[in-house]
Coordinates of C-alpha atoms in Angstrom, one line a residue:
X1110 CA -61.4 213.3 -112.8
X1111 CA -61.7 215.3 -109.1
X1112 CA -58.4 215.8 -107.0
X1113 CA -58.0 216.4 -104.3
X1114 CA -56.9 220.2 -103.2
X1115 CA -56.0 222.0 -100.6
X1116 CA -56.7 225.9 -99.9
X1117 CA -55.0 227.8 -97.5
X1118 CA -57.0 231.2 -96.3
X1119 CA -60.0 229.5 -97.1
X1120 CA -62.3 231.2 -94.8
X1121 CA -63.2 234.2 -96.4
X1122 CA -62.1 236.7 -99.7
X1123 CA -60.0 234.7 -102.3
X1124 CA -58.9 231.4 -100.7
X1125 CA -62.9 230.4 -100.2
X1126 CA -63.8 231.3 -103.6
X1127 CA -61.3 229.5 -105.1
X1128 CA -62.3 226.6 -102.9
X1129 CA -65.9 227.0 -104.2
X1130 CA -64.3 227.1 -107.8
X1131 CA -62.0 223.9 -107.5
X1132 CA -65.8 222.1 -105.8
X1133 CA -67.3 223.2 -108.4
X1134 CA -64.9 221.6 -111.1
X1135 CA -65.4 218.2 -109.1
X1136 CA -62.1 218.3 -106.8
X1137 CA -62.2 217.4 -103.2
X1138 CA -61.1 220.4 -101.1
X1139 CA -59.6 220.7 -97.8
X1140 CA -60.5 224.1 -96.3
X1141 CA -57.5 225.3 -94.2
X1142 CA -57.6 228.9 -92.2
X1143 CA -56.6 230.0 -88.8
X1144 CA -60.6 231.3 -88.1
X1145 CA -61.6 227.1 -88.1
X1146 CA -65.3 228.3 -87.2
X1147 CA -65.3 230.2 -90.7
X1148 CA -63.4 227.4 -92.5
X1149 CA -65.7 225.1 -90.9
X1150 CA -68.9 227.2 -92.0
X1151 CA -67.3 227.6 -95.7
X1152 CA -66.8 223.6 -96.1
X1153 CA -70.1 222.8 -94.8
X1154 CA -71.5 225.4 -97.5
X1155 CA -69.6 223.3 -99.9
X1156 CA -71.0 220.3 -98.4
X1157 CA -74.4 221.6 -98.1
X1158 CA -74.1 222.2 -102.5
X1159 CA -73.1 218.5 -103.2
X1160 CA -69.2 218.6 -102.9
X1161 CA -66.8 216.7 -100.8
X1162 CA -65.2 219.1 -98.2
X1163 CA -63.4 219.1 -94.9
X1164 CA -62.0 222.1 -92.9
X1165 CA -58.8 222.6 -90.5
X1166 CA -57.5 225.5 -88.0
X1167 CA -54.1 226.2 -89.3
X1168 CA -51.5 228.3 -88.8
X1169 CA -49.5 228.1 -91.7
X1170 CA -46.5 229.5 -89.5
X1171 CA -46.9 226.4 -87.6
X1172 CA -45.1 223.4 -89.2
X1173 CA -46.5 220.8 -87.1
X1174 CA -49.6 222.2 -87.4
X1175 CA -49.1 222.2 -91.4
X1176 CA -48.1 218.6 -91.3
X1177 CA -51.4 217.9 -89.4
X1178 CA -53.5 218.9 -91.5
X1179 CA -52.5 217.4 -94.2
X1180 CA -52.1 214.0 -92.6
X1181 CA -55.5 214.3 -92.0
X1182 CA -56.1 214.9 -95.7
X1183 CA -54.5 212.1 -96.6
X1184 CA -56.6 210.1 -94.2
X1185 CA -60.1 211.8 -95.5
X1186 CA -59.6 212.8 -99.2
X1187 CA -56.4 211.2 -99.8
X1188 CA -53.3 212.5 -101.3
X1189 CA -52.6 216.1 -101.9
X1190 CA -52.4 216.5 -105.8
X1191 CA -53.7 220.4 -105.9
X1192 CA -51.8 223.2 -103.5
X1193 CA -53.3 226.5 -103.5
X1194 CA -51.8 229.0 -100.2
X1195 CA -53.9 231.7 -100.2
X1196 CA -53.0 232.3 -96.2
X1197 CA -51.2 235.8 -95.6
X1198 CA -51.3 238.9 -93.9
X1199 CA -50.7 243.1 -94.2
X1200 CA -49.8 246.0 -92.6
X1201 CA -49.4 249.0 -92.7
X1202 CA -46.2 250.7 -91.4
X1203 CA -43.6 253.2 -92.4
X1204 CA -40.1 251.4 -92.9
X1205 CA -37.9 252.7 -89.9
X1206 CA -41.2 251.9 -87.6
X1207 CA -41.3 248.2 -88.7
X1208 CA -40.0 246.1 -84.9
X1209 CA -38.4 243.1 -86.0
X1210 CA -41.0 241.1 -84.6
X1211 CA -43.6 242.6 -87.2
X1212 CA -40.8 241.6 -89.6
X1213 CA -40.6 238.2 -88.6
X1214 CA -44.1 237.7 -88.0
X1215 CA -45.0 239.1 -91.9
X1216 CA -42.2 236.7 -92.9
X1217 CA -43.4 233.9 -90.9
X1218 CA -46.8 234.1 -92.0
X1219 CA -46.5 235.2 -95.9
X1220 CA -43.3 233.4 -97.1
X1221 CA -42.3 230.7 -93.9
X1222 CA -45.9 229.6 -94.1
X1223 CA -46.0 229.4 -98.0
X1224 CA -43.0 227.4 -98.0
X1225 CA -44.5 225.0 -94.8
X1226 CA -47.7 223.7 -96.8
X1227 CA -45.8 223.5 -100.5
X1228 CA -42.8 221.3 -98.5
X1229 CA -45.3 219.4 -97.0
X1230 CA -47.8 218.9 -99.9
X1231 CA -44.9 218.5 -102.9
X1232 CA -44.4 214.8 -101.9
X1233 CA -47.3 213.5 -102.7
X1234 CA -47.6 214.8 -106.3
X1235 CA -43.9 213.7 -106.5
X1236 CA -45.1 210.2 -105.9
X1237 CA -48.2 210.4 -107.8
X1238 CA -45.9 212.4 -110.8
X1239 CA -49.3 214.9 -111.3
X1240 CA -49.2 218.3 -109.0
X1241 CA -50.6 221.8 -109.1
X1242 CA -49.5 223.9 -107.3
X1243 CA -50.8 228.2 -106.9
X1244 CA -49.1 230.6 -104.8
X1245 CA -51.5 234.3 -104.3
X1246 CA -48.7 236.8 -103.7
X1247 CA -49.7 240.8 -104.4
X1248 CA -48.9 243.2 -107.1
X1249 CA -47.6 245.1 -104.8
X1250 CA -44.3 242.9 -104.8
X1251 CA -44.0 244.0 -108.7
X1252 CA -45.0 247.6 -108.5
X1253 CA -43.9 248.4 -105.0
X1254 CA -45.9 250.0 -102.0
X1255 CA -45.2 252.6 -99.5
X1256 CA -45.3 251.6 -95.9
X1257 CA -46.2 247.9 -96.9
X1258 CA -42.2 246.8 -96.7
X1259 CA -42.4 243.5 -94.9
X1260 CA -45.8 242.7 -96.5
X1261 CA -44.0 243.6 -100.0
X1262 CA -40.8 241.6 -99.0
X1263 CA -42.8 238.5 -98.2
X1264 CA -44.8 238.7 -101.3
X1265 CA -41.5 238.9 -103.8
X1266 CA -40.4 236.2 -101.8
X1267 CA -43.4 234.2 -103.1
X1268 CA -42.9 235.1 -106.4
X1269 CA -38.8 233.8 -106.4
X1270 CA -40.0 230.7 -104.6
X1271 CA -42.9 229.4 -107.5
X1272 CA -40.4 230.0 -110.2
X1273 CA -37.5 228.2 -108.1
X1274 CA -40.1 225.4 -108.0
X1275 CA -41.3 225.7 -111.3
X1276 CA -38.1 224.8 -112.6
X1277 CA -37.3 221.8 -109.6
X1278 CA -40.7 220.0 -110.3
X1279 CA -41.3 220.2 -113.8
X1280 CA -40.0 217.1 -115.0
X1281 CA -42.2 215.3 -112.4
X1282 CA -45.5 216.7 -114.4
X1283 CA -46.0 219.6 -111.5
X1284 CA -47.0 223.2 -112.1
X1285 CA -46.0 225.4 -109.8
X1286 CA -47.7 229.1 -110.8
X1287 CA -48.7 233.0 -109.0
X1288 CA -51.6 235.1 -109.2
X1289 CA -50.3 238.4 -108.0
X1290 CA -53.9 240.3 -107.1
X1291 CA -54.4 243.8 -107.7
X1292 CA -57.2 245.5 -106.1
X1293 CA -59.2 242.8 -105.2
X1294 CA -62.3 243.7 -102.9
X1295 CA -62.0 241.0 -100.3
X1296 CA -62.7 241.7 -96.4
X1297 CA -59.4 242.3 -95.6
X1298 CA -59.0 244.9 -98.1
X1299 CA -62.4 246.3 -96.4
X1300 CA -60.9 246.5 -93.2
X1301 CA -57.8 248.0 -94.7
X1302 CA -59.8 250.8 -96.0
X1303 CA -61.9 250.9 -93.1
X1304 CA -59.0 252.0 -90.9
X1305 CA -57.8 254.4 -93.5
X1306 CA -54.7 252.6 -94.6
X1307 CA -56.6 252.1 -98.3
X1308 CA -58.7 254.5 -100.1
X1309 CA -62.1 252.9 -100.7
X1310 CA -62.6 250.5 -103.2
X1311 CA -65.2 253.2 -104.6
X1312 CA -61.7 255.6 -105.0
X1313 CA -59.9 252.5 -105.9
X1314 CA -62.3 251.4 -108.9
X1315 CA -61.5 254.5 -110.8
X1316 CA -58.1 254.1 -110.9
X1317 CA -58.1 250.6 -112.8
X1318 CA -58.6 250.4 -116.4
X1319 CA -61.3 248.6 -116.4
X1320 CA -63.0 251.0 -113.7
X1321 CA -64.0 248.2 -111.1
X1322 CA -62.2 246.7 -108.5
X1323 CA -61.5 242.7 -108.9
X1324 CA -63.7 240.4 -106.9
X1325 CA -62.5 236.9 -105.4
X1326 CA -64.2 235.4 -107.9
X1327 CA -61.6 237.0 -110.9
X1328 CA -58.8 235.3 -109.3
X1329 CA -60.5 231.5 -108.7
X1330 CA -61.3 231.8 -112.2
X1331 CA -57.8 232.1 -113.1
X1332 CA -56.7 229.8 -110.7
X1333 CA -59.1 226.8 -111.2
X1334 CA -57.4 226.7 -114.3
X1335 CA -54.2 227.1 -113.7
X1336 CA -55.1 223.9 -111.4
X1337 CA -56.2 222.1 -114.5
X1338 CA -55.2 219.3 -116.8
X1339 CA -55.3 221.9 -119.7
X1340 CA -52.9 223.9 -118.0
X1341 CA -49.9 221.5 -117.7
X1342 CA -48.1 223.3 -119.9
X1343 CA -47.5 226.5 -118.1
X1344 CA -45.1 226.6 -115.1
X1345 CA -43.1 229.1 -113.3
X1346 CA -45.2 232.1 -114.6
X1347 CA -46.8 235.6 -112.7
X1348 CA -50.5 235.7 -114.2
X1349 CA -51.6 239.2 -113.0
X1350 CA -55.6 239.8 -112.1
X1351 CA -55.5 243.1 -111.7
X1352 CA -57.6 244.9 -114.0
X1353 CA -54.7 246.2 -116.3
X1354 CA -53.2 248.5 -113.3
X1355 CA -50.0 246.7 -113.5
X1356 CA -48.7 245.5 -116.8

C-alpha cells in the first residue's frame, strides 16, 4: 500500500534519489527543497515516470514555511505517514574562525530545521498510529572532522534527536531511524572538492574499503527500507552507508 512521504533536500544528491526510490515503491512523495525550480523539475521527472508527486520551496529553518508545506500535503496527498529530512548544509572553517552567525545559521539549518518538519509531520502518524521517520546526518558526527565544527555539531545533534524519538514514538508504531553517509558523491560534495575543501572523490575512493565512493542511490536503498512495513521493528538505530570507512 503507497504512503504518502515527504523528502526534504529533494532537489538534487541523496534527498531526490531517495524520492525516486520511495515512487518507485508506490508512495506518494512530496518534494521539498529551497531550489523549488529543481524540486519542481525532480517531481515532474517523477510524474513524467507514472508516480504521484508534488514539489515545495522550503526553508526548513522556516517554521511557517515547514507548516506550509505540509498543509499543502495534507490537502494533495493526504497525511504525512513517511518523514525523510535530507535538507542540510557544510562548511568549511577552522574553529576560532566560525562567527556566531555561521553557527547559528549551521544549527538553524541542520538540527532547527530537522526538528521543524519531524514536529510538524509526527502528528499525523500519531493519529494514524503508522510513521516512518529517517533523519541523513554525516559520519562525520561519529568520526569527527577538522574544520567542519558547526556542521559536525549539527549532525550529532541529529543523531541524539532520532534516538530521543525512537524511544517517545515507539509505542505509537513509529520508526524513527539515521543514515549517517560517508563519502557519498553527491553535488555538494563536488562543489566541496571543487573549491579544495575535499580531496576528489577519485582520492577519496581509495581510501574506502570497498574502493569507490557511495552514490545517492546506496543510501535510498537503505532508506526505502528503513521506510518500510518490514522494517517496523527497528527504531532508534545509526545504519552507516559508508563503504566500511567508519565501523
Amino acid at each position: 500500500m503507497g504512503r504518502v512521504a515527504v523528502v526534504t533536500g529533494a532537489a538534487s544528491g541523496m534527498g531526490c534519489a531517495v524520492s525516486r526510490a520511495l515512487a518507485g515503491r508506490g508512495h506518494r512523495v512530496a518534494l521539498l527543497d529551497v531550489d523549488g525550480p529543481a524540486a519542481q523539475r525532480a517531481a515532474d521527472d517523477l510524474r513524467a515516470a507514472g508516480a504521484e508527486a508534488l514539489a515545495g520551496e522550503v526553508d526548513v529553518s522556516d517554521r511557517a514555511a515547514v507548516d506550509a508545506a505540509l498543509d499543502k500535503v495534507r490537502t494533495e496527498l493526504g497525511p504525512v505517514e513517511i518523514m525523510v529530512t535530507s535538507a542540510g548544509i557544510e562548511a568549511f572553517t577552522s574553529f576560532t574562525d566560525i562567527t556566531a552567525d555561521a553557527w547559528e545559521r549551521m544549527l538553524a539549518v541542520n538540527l532547527t530545521g530537522t526538528f521543524h518538519c519531524l514536529q510538524a509531520a509526527v502528528p499525523d502518524m500519531v493519529a494514524g498510529r503508522w510513521g516512518r521517520v529517517v533523519t541523513i546526518s554525516s559520519s562525520s558526527a561519529q568520526s569527527g572532522a577538522r574544520q567542519m565544527a558547526h556542521y559536525v555539531a549539527s549532525k550529532g545533534g541529529v543523531i541524539a534527536l532520532t534516538k530521543a524519538l525512537a524511544l517517545e514514538y515507539a509505542p505509537e508504531g513509529i520508526t524513527v531511524n539515521t543514515i549517517p553517509p560517508g563519502c557519498i558523491d553527491t553535488p555538494m560534495a563536488r562543489r566541496s572538492a571543487a573549491a579544495g575543501n575535499l580531496p576528489s572523490m577519485e582520492v577519496l575512493a581509495r581510501h574506502v574499503p570497498v574502493r569507490r565512493t557511495g552514490t545517492p542511490e546506496d543510501v535510498a536503498a537503505v532508506c526505502a527500507f528503513l521506510c518500510s512495513e518490514e522494517a517496523g521493528y527497528i527504531t532508534g538505530q545509526v545504519f552507516g552507508v559508508n563503504g566500511g570507512l567508519y565501523l
